Coordinates of C-alpha atoms in Angstrom, one line a residue:
T1 CA -12.7 -11.5 -2.3
I2 CA -14.9 -8.9 -3.9
Q3 CA -17.7 -10.0 -1.7
Q4 CA -15.5 -9.6 1.4
T5 CA -14.7 -6.1 0.2
F6 CA -18.4 -5.1 0.2
L7 CA -19.2 -6.9 3.4
A8 CA -16.5 -4.9 5.1
A9 CA -17.8 -1.6 3.6
R10 CA -21.3 -2.4 5.0
G11 CA -19.9 -3.3 8.4
R12 CA -21.0 -6.9 8.1
L13 CA -17.9 -9.0 8.0
A14 CA -18.5 -10.6 11.4
S15 CA -21.8 -11.8 10.3
V16 CA -20.0 -14.2 7.9
Y17 CA -16.5 -14.6 9.3
G18 CA -17.1 -14.4 13.1
V19 CA -16.0 -12.4 16.0
G20 CA -12.4 -11.8 14.7
S21 CA -13.9 -9.5 12.1
A22 CA -16.1 -7.5 14.6
P23 CA -13.4 -4.7 15.0
V24 CA -13.6 -4.0 11.3
D25 CA -17.4 -3.6 11.5
Y26 CA -17.1 -1.4 14.5
F27 CA -14.6 0.8 12.6
V28 CA -17.1 1.3 9.8
H29 CA -19.8 2.5 12.3
L30 CA -17.3 4.6 14.3
L31 CA -16.2 6.5 11.2
R32 CA -19.7 6.9 9.9
I33 CA -18.9 5.4 6.6
P34 CA -22.6 4.8 5.6
E35 CA -23.6 8.4 6.5
S36 CA -20.6 9.9 4.6
V37 CA -21.5 7.9 1.5
A38 CA -25.2 8.9 1.7
E39 CA -24.1 12.6 1.9
G40 CA -21.4 12.3 -0.8
W41 CA -23.3 10.3 -3.4
P42 CA -25.5 13.1 -4.7
L43 CA -22.4 15.3 -5.1
L44 CA -20.7 12.9 -7.5
A45 CA -20.9 13.6 -11.2
P46 CA -23.7 11.7 -13.1
E47 CA -21.0 9.9 -15.1
T48 CA -19.4 8.6 -11.9
R49 CA -22.6 7.5 -10.4
A50 CA -23.6 5.8 -13.7
L51 CA -20.2 4.0 -13.7
C52 CA -20.6 2.7 -10.1
E53 CA -24.2 1.6 -10.7
A54 CA -23.2 -0.3 -13.9
Y55 CA -20.3 -2.0 -12.0
A56 CA -22.7 -3.0 -9.3
D57 CA -25.2 -4.3 -11.9
G58 CA -22.4 -6.4 -13.4
I59 CA -21.6 -8.0 -10.0
N60 CA -25.3 -8.6 -9.3
H61 CA -25.7 -10.3 -12.7
Y62 CA -22.8 -12.5 -12.0
A63 CA -24.2 -13.4 -8.6
E64 CA -27.5 -14.3 -10.2
L65 CA -25.8 -16.6 -12.6
H66 CA -23.6 -18.2 -9.9
P67 CA -25.7 -18.6 -6.8
E68 CA -23.3 -21.3 -5.5
E69 CA -20.6 -18.6 -5.1
S70 CA -22.8 -15.8 -3.7
L71 CA -23.2 -14.9 -0.1
I72 CA -26.8 -14.8 1.1
G73 CA -28.0 -11.4 2.1
L74 CA -25.3 -9.4 0.3
F75 CA -27.0 -8.8 -3.0
P76 CA -28.1 -6.7 -4.7
L77 CA -25.2 -4.2 -4.5
T78 CA -25.7 -0.6 -5.5
G79 CA -23.4 2.1 -6.8
M80 CA -23.3 3.5 -3.2
D81 CA -21.7 0.2 -2.1
I82 CA -18.9 0.7 -4.6
V83 CA -18.2 4.2 -3.2
A84 CA -18.4 2.9 0.4
A85 CA -15.7 0.3 -0.3
F86 CA -13.3 3.0 -1.4
T87 CA -14.2 5.2 1.6
Q88 CA -13.7 2.3 4.1
K89 CA -10.5 1.0 2.7
V90 CA -8.4 4.2 2.1
P91 CA -7.7 5.2 5.7
L92 CA -6.1 1.8 6.2
F93 CA -3.2 2.9 4.0
F94 CA -2.1 5.6 6.3
G95 CA -2.6 3.7 9.6
L96 CA -5.8 5.0 11.0
E97 CA -6.9 1.7 12.3
G98 CA -3.6 1.4 14.2
T99 CA -4.1 4.7 15.9
I100 CA -7.7 4.0 16.9
G101 CA -6.7 0.5 18.0
A102 CA -4.0 1.9 20.2
L103 CA -6.5 4.1 22.0
F104 CA -8.3 0.9 23.1
E105 CA -5.2 -0.3 25.0
E106 CA -5.4 -0.5 28.7
D107 CA -2.8 2.3 29.2
R108 CA -2.6 5.6 27.4
P109 CA -0.6 4.9 24.2
D110 CA 2.5 6.5 22.8
L111 CA 1.0 7.9 19.6
S112 CA 4.4 8.1 17.9
A113 CA 4.4 4.3 17.5
A114 CA 0.6 3.8 17.0
G115 CA -0.2 4.8 13.4
M116 CA 1.8 2.4 11.3
P117 CA -0.1 1.7 8.1
A118 CA -1.5 -1.8 7.5
V119 CA 0.3 -2.2 4.3
R120 CA 4.1 -1.8 5.0
Y121 CA 5.7 -3.8 2.3
G122 CA 6.7 -0.8 0.2
S123 CA 6.7 0.1 -3.5
N124 CA 8.9 1.5 -6.2
V125 CA 8.3 3.9 -9.0
F126 CA 10.9 5.2 -11.4
A127 CA 10.6 7.6 -14.4
V128 CA 13.3 8.6 -16.9
S129 CA 13.1 11.6 -19.2
P130 CA 14.5 11.9 -22.8
N131 CA 17.6 13.8 -21.6
R132 CA 18.7 10.8 -19.5
S133 CA 17.6 7.9 -21.7
E134 CA 19.7 6.3 -24.4
N135 CA 17.5 6.9 -27.4
G136 CA 15.3 9.8 -26.3
E137 CA 12.6 7.5 -24.7
T138 CA 10.5 8.5 -21.8
M139 CA 10.1 5.6 -19.4
L140 CA 8.2 4.7 -16.3
V141 CA 8.4 1.6 -14.0
S142 CA 5.3 0.9 -11.9
N143 CA 6.3 -1.5 -9.1
S144 CA 3.8 -1.4 -6.3
H145 CA 4.5 -4.0 -3.6
Q146 CA 1.3 -5.5 -2.3
P147 CA 0.1 -8.7 -0.6
W148 CA -0.2 -11.5 -3.1
S149 CA -3.8 -12.3 -2.1
G150 CA -6.7 -10.7 -0.4
P151 CA -8.6 -7.4 -0.8
V152 CA -5.5 -5.3 -1.7
A153 CA -3.9 -7.8 -4.1
W154 CA -3.4 -6.5 -7.6
Y155 CA -5.1 -7.9 -10.7
E156 CA -4.7 -6.6 -14.2
A157 CA -7.3 -5.1 -16.6
H158 CA -7.5 -3.1 -19.8
V159 CA -10.6 -0.9 -20.2
T160 CA -11.6 0.8 -23.4
S161 CA -14.8 2.7 -24.2
D162 CA -16.2 5.0 -26.9
D163 CA -15.9 8.1 -24.7
G164 CA -12.2 8.4 -24.4
W165 CA -11.4 5.8 -21.7
D166 CA -8.6 3.6 -22.8
M167 CA -6.2 2.4 -20.1
T168 CA -4.4 -0.7 -19.0
G169 CA -3.0 -1.3 -15.5
A170 CA -3.8 -2.7 -12.1
L171 CA -6.7 -2.4 -9.6
F172 CA -8.0 -4.1 -6.4
P173 CA -11.0 -6.4 -6.3
G174 CA -14.2 -4.3 -6.3
M175 CA -12.7 -1.3 -8.1
P176 CA -14.5 0.0 -11.2
V177 CA -11.5 2.1 -12.3
L178 CA -7.8 1.4 -12.6
A179 CA -5.6 2.6 -9.8
L180 CA -2.4 2.9 -11.8
G181 CA -1.0 2.1 -15.3
H182 CA -1.0 3.9 -18.6
N183 CA -3.3 5.2 -21.3
R184 CA -2.3 6.4 -24.7
D185 CA -0.8 9.7 -23.4
L186 CA 0.6 9.2 -19.9
A187 CA 1.4 6.8 -17.1
W188 CA 1.6 6.9 -13.4
S189 CA 2.1 4.8 -10.3
F190 CA 1.9 5.1 -6.5
T191 CA 4.0 4.3 -3.5
V192 CA 2.9 4.5 0.1
N193 CA 4.2 7.5 2.0
D194 CA 4.0 8.1 5.8
P195 CA 3.2 11.8 6.6
D196 CA 1.3 12.9 9.6
L197 CA -2.4 12.7 8.6
I198 CA -4.0 11.8 11.9
D199 CA -4.7 14.0 14.9
V200 CA -5.9 12.7 18.3
Y201 CA -7.6 15.3 20.5
E202 CA -7.8 15.0 24.3
L203 CA -11.2 16.1 25.3
D204 CA -12.0 18.0 28.4
I205 CA -15.0 16.0 29.8
D206 CA -17.5 17.4 32.4
P207 CA -16.9 15.4 35.6
N208 CA -20.6 15.4 36.2
D209 CA -21.7 14.4 32.7
P210 CA -19.5 12.1 30.6
N211 CA -21.2 13.2 27.4
Q212 CA -20.3 16.9 27.8
Y213 CA -17.0 18.3 26.5
Q214 CA -15.7 21.8 26.7
V215 CA -14.5 23.8 23.7
D216 CA -13.7 27.6 24.0
G217 CA -15.3 27.6 27.4
E218 CA -18.6 26.2 26.2
W219 CA -20.0 22.8 27.0
L220 CA -20.9 20.8 24.0
T221 CA -22.7 17.4 23.9
L222 CA -21.3 14.3 22.3
E223 CA -23.5 12.6 19.7
V224 CA -24.2 9.2 21.2
D225 CA -25.3 6.2 19.2
E226 CA -25.1 2.4 19.2
A227 CA -23.6 0.3 16.5
P228 CA -25.4 -3.1 15.9
I229 CA -22.7 -5.7 15.0
Q230 CA -24.0 -9.1 13.9
V231 CA -21.5 -11.9 14.8
R232 CA -21.6 -15.4 13.4
L233 CA -21.1 -17.9 16.2
A234 CA -21.5 -21.2 14.4
G235 CA -23.3 -22.4 11.3
R236 CA -26.3 -20.1 10.8
L237 CA -26.3 -19.0 14.5
R238 CA -25.7 -15.3 14.8
W239 CA -25.8 -12.9 17.7
T240 CA -26.2 -9.1 17.5
V241 CA -24.2 -7.0 19.9
T242 CA -24.2 -3.3 20.3
R243 CA -21.3 -1.0 20.9
E244 CA -21.3 2.7 21.8
V245 CA -20.2 5.1 19.0
L246 CA -19.5 8.7 19.8
W247 CA -19.0 11.8 17.6
S248 CA -17.7 15.3 18.3
I249 CA -17.0 18.4 16.3
Y250 CA -13.6 17.0 15.6
G251 CA -14.8 13.6 14.4
P252 CA -15.2 10.1 16.0
V253 CA -14.6 9.7 19.7
V254 CA -13.1 6.9 21.8
R255 CA -13.9 6.8 25.5
Q256 CA -11.5 4.9 27.8
D257 CA -10.5 4.8 31.4
H258 CA -7.3 6.8 30.6
G259 CA -9.1 9.5 28.7
T260 CA -11.7 10.5 26.1
Y261 CA -10.2 11.2 22.7
A262 CA -11.5 12.5 19.4
I263 CA -9.9 11.6 16.1
R264 CA -9.6 13.8 12.9
Y265 CA -7.8 12.5 9.8
A266 CA -7.1 13.3 6.2
G267 CA -10.1 12.8 4.0
I268 CA -12.6 12.5 6.8
G269 CA -16.1 12.3 5.4
E270 CA -14.8 12.5 1.8
T271 CA -16.1 10.1 -0.9
G272 CA -14.7 11.4 -4.2
L273 CA -11.9 8.9 -4.8
V274 CA -13.6 6.9 -7.5
E275 CA -14.3 10.1 -9.4
Q276 CA -10.8 11.3 -9.0
L277 CA -9.3 8.1 -10.3
L278 CA -11.7 8.1 -13.3
E279 CA -10.5 11.6 -14.2
M280 CA -6.9 10.5 -13.9
N281 CA -7.7 7.4 -16.1
K282 CA -9.1 9.6 -18.8
A283 CA -6.5 12.5 -18.6
T284 CA -4.7 13.2 -21.9
S285 CA -2.1 15.7 -20.6
F286 CA -0.1 16.6 -17.5
D287 CA -2.4 19.5 -16.8
E288 CA -5.5 17.4 -16.9
W289 CA -3.9 14.7 -14.7
E290 CA -2.6 17.3 -12.2
S291 CA -6.1 18.9 -12.1
A292 CA -7.6 15.5 -11.2
L293 CA -5.0 14.9 -8.5
A294 CA -5.6 18.4 -7.1
R295 CA -9.1 17.4 -6.0
Q296 CA -9.3 17.4 -2.2
D297 CA -12.0 14.8 -1.8
G298 CA -10.2 11.6 -2.9
L299 CA -6.7 10.3 -2.4
P300 CA -5.5 11.2 1.2
S301 CA -1.9 10.1 0.8
F302 CA 0.6 8.2 -1.5
S303 CA 3.6 9.5 -3.4
V304 CA 3.1 9.5 -7.2
G305 CA 5.5 9.0 -10.1
Y306 CA 4.5 10.2 -13.6
A307 CA 5.7 10.1 -17.2
D308 CA 4.0 11.0 -20.6
K309 CA 4.5 11.0 -24.3
T310 CA 5.7 14.6 -24.4
G311 CA 8.8 13.7 -22.4
K312 CA 7.6 15.2 -19.1
I313 CA 8.4 13.3 -15.8
A314 CA 7.3 14.2 -12.3
Y315 CA 7.2 13.1 -8.7
L316 CA 4.8 14.3 -6.1
Y317 CA 4.8 13.6 -2.4
H318 CA 1.0 13.7 -2.3
G319 CA -1.3 13.9 0.7
L320 CA -4.3 15.8 2.1
F321 CA -2.2 17.6 4.6
P322 CA -4.4 19.3 7.2
D323 CA -3.9 23.1 7.2
R324 CA -2.9 23.2 10.9
D325 CA -2.2 26.1 13.1
P326 CA 1.7 25.9 13.6
Q327 CA 1.5 27.2 17.1
F328 CA 0.4 23.8 18.3
D329 CA 2.5 20.6 18.6
W330 CA 0.8 18.1 16.3
S331 CA 3.1 15.2 16.9
G332 CA 1.2 13.8 19.9
Y333 CA -2.1 14.6 21.7
V334 CA -3.7 17.8 20.6
P335 CA -5.8 20.1 22.9
G336 CA -9.5 19.3 22.4
D337 CA -10.8 22.3 24.3
T338 CA -10.2 24.9 21.6
S339 CA -11.6 25.5 18.1
A340 CA -8.1 26.7 17.1
T341 CA -7.1 23.1 16.6
L342 CA -10.2 22.3 14.5
W343 CA -8.7 22.4 11.0
E344 CA -11.0 22.4 8.0
G345 CA -9.0 22.6 4.8
Y346 CA -5.8 21.2 3.3
V347 CA -2.5 22.5 2.1
P348 CA -2.8 23.2 -1.7
L349 CA -1.3 20.8 -4.1
E350 CA 1.2 23.4 -5.4
N351 CA 2.7 23.7 -1.9
L352 CA 3.5 20.0 -1.6
P353 CA 7.0 18.5 -2.4
W354 CA 7.1 18.3 -6.2
V355 CA 9.9 17.3 -8.6
V356 CA 9.1 18.1 -12.2
D357 CA 11.4 17.6 -15.2
P358 CA 14.6 17.5 -13.1
V359 CA 17.8 18.4 -15.0
G360 CA 19.3 15.0 -14.0
G361 CA 16.5 13.3 -15.9
F362 CA 15.0 10.8 -13.4
V363 CA 12.8 10.6 -10.4
Q364 CA 12.5 7.7 -7.9
S365 CA 10.3 6.8 -5.0
S366 CA 10.8 3.8 -2.7
N367 CA 8.8 4.7 0.4
S368 CA 11.6 7.1 1.4
T369 CA 12.0 10.8 2.0
P370 CA 10.8 13.0 -0.9
F371 CA 13.9 15.1 -0.5
T372 CA 16.0 12.6 -2.5
A373 CA 13.3 11.8 -5.1
G374 CA 15.2 13.6 -7.8
P375 CA 18.9 14.0 -8.6
E376 CA 18.9 17.6 -7.5
G377 CA 17.0 17.0 -4.2
L378 CA 14.5 19.2 -2.4
D379 CA 14.9 21.7 0.4
S380 CA 13.5 20.1 3.5
T381 CA 13.1 23.4 5.3
A382 CA 10.6 24.6 2.7
F383 CA 7.8 22.5 4.2
P384 CA 6.2 23.1 7.6
E385 CA 6.9 20.7 10.4
F386 CA 3.2 19.9 10.9
M387 CA 3.1 18.1 7.6
G388 CA 5.2 15.3 9.2
V389 CA 7.2 14.6 6.0
E390 CA 9.4 11.7 6.6
N391 CA 13.2 11.8 6.3
Q392 CA 14.1 8.1 6.3
E393 CA 15.7 6.2 3.4
T394 CA 15.1 2.6 2.5
N395 CA 17.5 0.1 1.0
R396 CA 15.6 0.5 -2.2
S397 CA 16.0 4.2 -2.3
L398 CA 19.7 4.1 -1.5
R399 CA 20.3 1.4 -4.1
S400 CA 18.2 3.1 -6.8
L401 CA 20.0 6.4 -6.3
E402 CA 23.3 4.5 -6.5
L403 CA 22.4 2.8 -9.7
F404 CA 20.9 5.9 -11.4
G405 CA 24.0 7.9 -10.4
A406 CA 26.2 5.4 -12.1
D407 CA 24.5 5.5 -15.5
D408 CA 24.3 8.7 -17.6
S409 CA 22.5 7.0 -20.6
I410 CA 19.8 4.7 -19.5
S411 CA 18.3 2.2 -22.0
P412 CA 15.1 0.2 -21.4
D413 CA 17.3 -2.8 -20.6
D414 CA 19.3 -0.7 -18.1
L415 CA 16.1 0.4 -16.4
E416 CA 14.9 -3.2 -16.3
A417 CA 18.1 -4.2 -14.6
I418 CA 17.7 -1.5 -12.0
K419 CA 14.2 -2.7 -11.2
W420 CA 15.3 -6.4 -10.8
D421 CA 18.4 -5.5 -8.8
M422 CA 19.0 -7.8 -5.8
T423 CA 21.9 -6.1 -4.0
Y424 CA 21.7 -4.7 -0.5
H425 CA 23.3 -1.2 0.0
E426 CA 26.2 -1.0 2.4
D427 CA 24.1 1.0 4.8
S428 CA 21.1 -1.4 4.8
L429 CA 19.9 -3.3 7.9
P430 CA 21.0 -6.8 6.8
V431 CA 24.5 -5.5 6.1
Q432 CA 24.6 -3.8 9.5
L433 CA 23.6 -7.1 11.1
V434 CA 26.4 -9.0 9.4
D435 CA 28.9 -6.3 10.2
R436 CA 28.0 -6.5 13.9
L437 CA 28.5 -10.2 13.9
M438 CA 31.9 -9.9 12.2
S439 CA 33.1 -7.1 14.5
D440 CA 33.8 -9.3 17.6
E441 CA 34.8 -12.9 18.4
R442 CA 31.7 -15.1 18.6
S443 CA 30.8 -18.3 20.5
A444 CA 32.6 -21.4 19.1
D445 CA 29.3 -23.0 17.9
L446 CA 28.6 -20.0 15.8
V447 CA 31.9 -19.8 14.0
P448 CA 30.8 -21.7 10.8
A449 CA 27.7 -19.5 10.5
V450 CA 29.8 -16.3 11.1
D451 CA 32.3 -17.5 8.5
L452 CA 29.5 -18.0 6.0
L453 CA 28.0 -14.6 6.7
G454 CA 31.5 -13.1 6.2
S455 CA 31.5 -14.4 2.6
W456 CA 28.2 -12.8 1.8
D457 CA 28.5 -10.4 -1.2
R458 CA 25.2 -8.5 -0.3
V459 CA 23.5 -10.0 -3.4
A460 CA 20.3 -12.1 -2.9
D461 CA 20.5 -13.8 -6.3
P462 CA 18.9 -17.3 -6.5
D463 CA 22.3 -19.2 -6.2
D464 CA 23.8 -17.2 -3.3
P465 CA 24.7 -19.6 -0.5
A466 CA 24.6 -17.1 2.4
T467 CA 21.5 -15.0 1.8
G468 CA 19.2 -17.6 3.4
L469 CA 21.0 -17.4 6.7
V470 CA 21.1 -13.6 6.5
I471 CA 17.3 -13.3 6.0
M472 CA 16.5 -16.0 8.5
L473 CA 18.6 -14.1 11.1
L474 CA 16.6 -10.9 10.3
S475 CA 13.3 -12.9 10.6
E476 CA 14.4 -14.3 14.0
L477 CA 15.2 -10.9 15.3
L478 CA 11.8 -9.6 14.2
E479 CA 10.1 -12.5 15.9
A480 CA 12.0 -11.6 19.0
E481 CA 10.4 -8.2 18.7
V482 CA 13.6 -6.3 18.2
D483 CA 12.6 -2.8 17.3
F484 CA 14.4 -1.6 14.2
N485 CA 12.3 1.4 13.7
A486 CA 14.7 3.7 15.5
S487 CA 17.6 2.5 13.5
Q488 CA 18.0 4.7 10.4
M489 CA 20.1 3.6 7.5
G490 CA 23.8 3.9 8.3
S491 CA 23.3 4.5 12.0
A492 CA 24.3 2.2 14.9
L493 CA 22.3 -1.0 15.2
E494 CA 20.6 -1.0 18.6
V495 CA 20.6 -4.7 19.6
S496 CA 22.6 -6.5 22.2
D497 CA 25.3 -9.1 21.4
Q498 CA 23.3 -11.7 23.4
V499 CA 20.1 -11.2 21.5
L500 CA 22.0 -11.1 18.2
E501 CA 23.8 -14.4 19.0
E502 CA 20.6 -16.2 20.1
A503 CA 18.9 -15.1 16.9
L504 CA 21.7 -16.4 14.8
R505 CA 21.7 -19.7 16.7
S506 CA 17.9 -20.0 16.1
A507 CA 18.4 -19.1 12.4
V508 CA 21.1 -21.8 12.0
A509 CA 18.8 -24.4 13.7
R510 CA 15.9 -23.6 11.4
I511 CA 17.9 -23.9 8.2
E512 CA 19.8 -27.0 9.3
E513 CA 16.6 -28.8 10.3
R514 CA 15.1 -28.3 6.9
H515 CA 18.1 -28.5 4.6
G516 CA 20.7 -30.4 6.6
R517 CA 23.3 -27.6 6.2
I518 CA 23.5 -23.8 6.5
E519 CA 25.1 -23.2 3.1
V520 CA 22.0 -23.4 0.9
P521 CA 21.2 -21.7 -2.4
W522 CA 18.8 -18.8 -1.7
S523 CA 16.3 -20.2 -4.2
E524 CA 15.9 -23.3 -2.1
V525 CA 14.9 -21.1 0.9
N526 CA 12.9 -18.3 -0.9
R527 CA 9.9 -19.9 -2.6
L528 CA 6.8 -19.0 -4.6
V529 CA 4.0 -21.5 -3.7
R530 CA 0.8 -21.5 -5.7
G531 CA -1.3 -24.6 -5.5
D532 CA 0.9 -27.5 -6.6
L533 CA 3.5 -25.1 -7.9
D534 CA 6.6 -24.6 -5.7
I535 CA 9.5 -22.7 -7.3
G536 CA 12.6 -20.8 -6.1
L537 CA 13.0 -17.1 -6.2
G538 CA 15.7 -14.5 -5.9
G539 CA 15.1 -11.1 -4.4
G540 CA 14.2 -10.4 -0.8
P541 CA 12.9 -7.9 1.8
D542 CA 13.5 -4.2 0.9
L543 CA 15.3 -5.1 -2.3
L544 CA 14.4 -3.5 -5.6
H545 CA 13.4 -7.0 -6.5
A546 CA 11.2 -7.3 -3.4
V547 CA 9.9 -10.5 -2.0
Y548 CA 8.5 -10.9 1.5
G549 CA 7.8 -14.3 2.9
D550 CA 6.4 -16.1 5.8
S551 CA 9.0 -18.2 7.7
I552 CA 7.7 -21.8 7.4
D553 CA 9.8 -24.9 8.3
G554 CA 13.2 -23.4 7.3
R555 CA 11.9 -21.7 4.2
F556 CA 10.2 -18.4 3.2
E557 CA 7.0 -18.7 1.3
G558 CA 6.2 -15.5 -0.6
I559 CA 3.2 -13.5 0.6
A560 CA 4.0 -10.0 -0.7
G561 CA 6.4 -7.7 -2.6
D562 CA 6.8 -7.5 -6.4
A563 CA 3.3 -8.2 -7.7
Y564 CA 2.0 -6.4 -10.8
V565 CA 5.1 -4.9 -12.4
L566 CA 4.7 -2.6 -15.5
F567 CA 7.3 -1.1 -17.8
V568 CA 6.1 1.7 -20.0
V569 CA 8.1 3.3 -22.9
F570 CA 7.0 6.4 -24.8
H571 CA 9.1 6.4 -27.9
P572 CA 10.3 9.6 -29.7
D573 CA 8.1 8.8 -32.7
G574 CA 5.0 8.9 -30.6
S575 CA 4.4 5.2 -30.2
I576 CA 4.1 3.5 -26.9
T577 CA 5.1 0.0 -25.8
S578 CA 4.7 -1.7 -22.4
E579 CA 5.5 -5.0 -20.7
A580 CA 4.2 -6.4 -17.5
I581 CA 4.3 -9.4 -15.2
H582 CA 2.1 -10.7 -12.3
Q583 CA 3.5 -13.0 -9.7
F584 CA 0.9 -15.6 -10.4
G585 CA -0.8 -14.6 -13.6
S586 CA -4.2 -13.8 -12.0
A587 CA -5.4 -13.0 -8.6
V588 CA -8.3 -15.4 -8.9
L589 CA -8.6 -18.1 -6.3
D590 CA -9.8 -20.8 -8.7
P591 CA -7.0 -23.4 -9.0
D592 CA -8.7 -24.8 -12.1
S593 CA -8.2 -21.6 -14.0
S594 CA -5.6 -21.8 -16.7
H595 CA -4.2 -18.5 -15.5
Y596 CA -3.9 -19.5 -11.8
S597 CA -0.1 -19.6 -12.0
D598 CA 0.7 -19.2 -15.7
Q599 CA 3.1 -16.2 -15.2
A600 CA 4.8 -17.6 -12.1
A601 CA 7.8 -19.1 -13.9
L602 CA 8.3 -15.9 -15.9
F603 CA 8.2 -14.0 -12.6
A604 CA 10.8 -16.3 -11.0
D605 CA 13.1 -15.6 -14.0
R606 CA 12.5 -11.9 -13.7
E607 CA 11.0 -11.7 -17.2
L608 CA 8.2 -9.7 -18.7
R609 CA 5.6 -10.4 -21.3
P610 CA 4.1 -7.9 -23.7
V611 CA 1.0 -5.8 -22.9
W612 CA -1.2 -5.9 -26.0
F613 CA -2.7 -2.4 -26.1
E614 CA -3.8 -2.0 -29.7
E615 CA -7.0 -3.8 -30.7
A616 CA -5.3 -5.7 -33.6
D617 CA -2.7 -7.1 -31.2
I618 CA -5.3 -8.0 -28.7
I619 CA -7.4 -9.9 -31.3
S620 CA -4.4 -11.7 -32.7
N621 CA -3.6 -13.0 -29.2
L622 CA -7.2 -13.5 -28.0
E623 CA -8.0 -16.6 -26.0
S624 CA -11.7 -16.1 -25.7
E625 CA -14.3 -13.5 -26.4
Y626 CA -17.7 -13.1 -24.7
R627 CA -20.4 -10.7 -23.6
P628 CA -21.0 -10.0 -19.9
G629 CA -23.2 -12.6 -18.5
E630 CA -22.1 -15.3 -20.8
R631 CA -19.6 -17.9 -19.5
P632 CA -16.3 -17.6 -21.4

């Protein structure tokens, strides 16, 4: 997986994995990832460059020792490859590839539906301050929902050094720093947000010269180049194709029959993310951490939850929000014939939606509006419309607000119970579906199914007999391409009775074919499969205990959701404890590893295991010790 990450950053995935990966390689050339890295590398601090070079050296050394695992032609890696992997991957989290892909459609696309991020499984982060906790603790729950395998699957690490770096948490394959977790002083975690960070400009093209575009009454010339994309056809047979890549003063350009469009996006050309994360890893106070986050050459999006040993908690709806001219409508196509739309900077960090030390003593983020992140709320009118701050709620946000609101004194056990909660809010989509089916008389063949749905208590615990039918119904509607995006929580559900009944009929057939009945414990339908291991789960889509699965032969086999989960407690006496769980135990793909699935049973039981942070605890629980390059 690490090798795939660096192949993608070099624009060479198709040379190994075939034509299906060619669009990813084109994306790298279109965005000028290599050129951006070449320009940005000298600007990074010597410490950052040394870290990236050392990380690359380690991978090169492993490849030298394990030639049977190594892709020919990839090695040696350099520190610039490490930075390129960050630069290539980050725009995927706010949907840039969706917007660019939509421009390649035959007809002019509706941009309001184009830019959905590639990772849409969601995440949670909660923080509780001493004035809300039972014994004066400060607590944080990191609960990022990611795919369970692939280039953005979490794995766990603890890094310590002699120059002040001592942090445990999670990272993606190919990262030389931790993305989230805690050090001795503070903790933080991210959730994906969905602001407006992409602009598409409609260029005014000279009818006599397709490479000329007009800005402020002056004709400018597009930069025209060709991207060589090597495609593996079969075995060692490869073919190099070339595709046109264009560049304007706004950024990359896509030329189609329905128009010529330039794209400008948050973080365009920036390469400082690894340095920003390193500074956050080593921060020892809120001010240092905030200073690292304030850099405008790294993270382009993500909401952030924070807690530290001093008792401070915070939430930030973060993003590199383009400092746009408010006289223009930025929600659709933007005029590409005026420099007035060519933004250069970003809204300062202090002007973003912040919640710091709320009187109510908690913050929560569950891929929902920032205006309900804290108990006192935020004024939505305080932020300009061009930021595109979302207003939607998720089941997870509604449920967490409900649970926090019912508990004035939160213990670590209480917070753990909130995290593993398996109840759908009364305004959630599954509850709306069931309510619709119960509202009118249904076809005779569906009466047993409707009766079962009527008994559902909205709780997706492992033994519940109705949840399987509810989630299978939701899956059938999604397969039928019913658009739920327009249905906000608590609003009317826009789906016809005919479509709803047919989806329920299909759901019944799928469950009966596999299980012989429709009344089936949820854990028999909702499964974690890892090699020969096949165990039942509770939880489900958009629950605080989140599990998302592929529908396979009347079951759901988990592919995403709760992955690396971390509980951090800063105690009043200055000590810190933490517990964590990984859905498998390790993200490695080697089924012979003793850690291939050694945490799966704990995960299924919603249990945590200790994070050994102190050296004495690590040594007393040590399985093996070795130097880099040696086989453990």
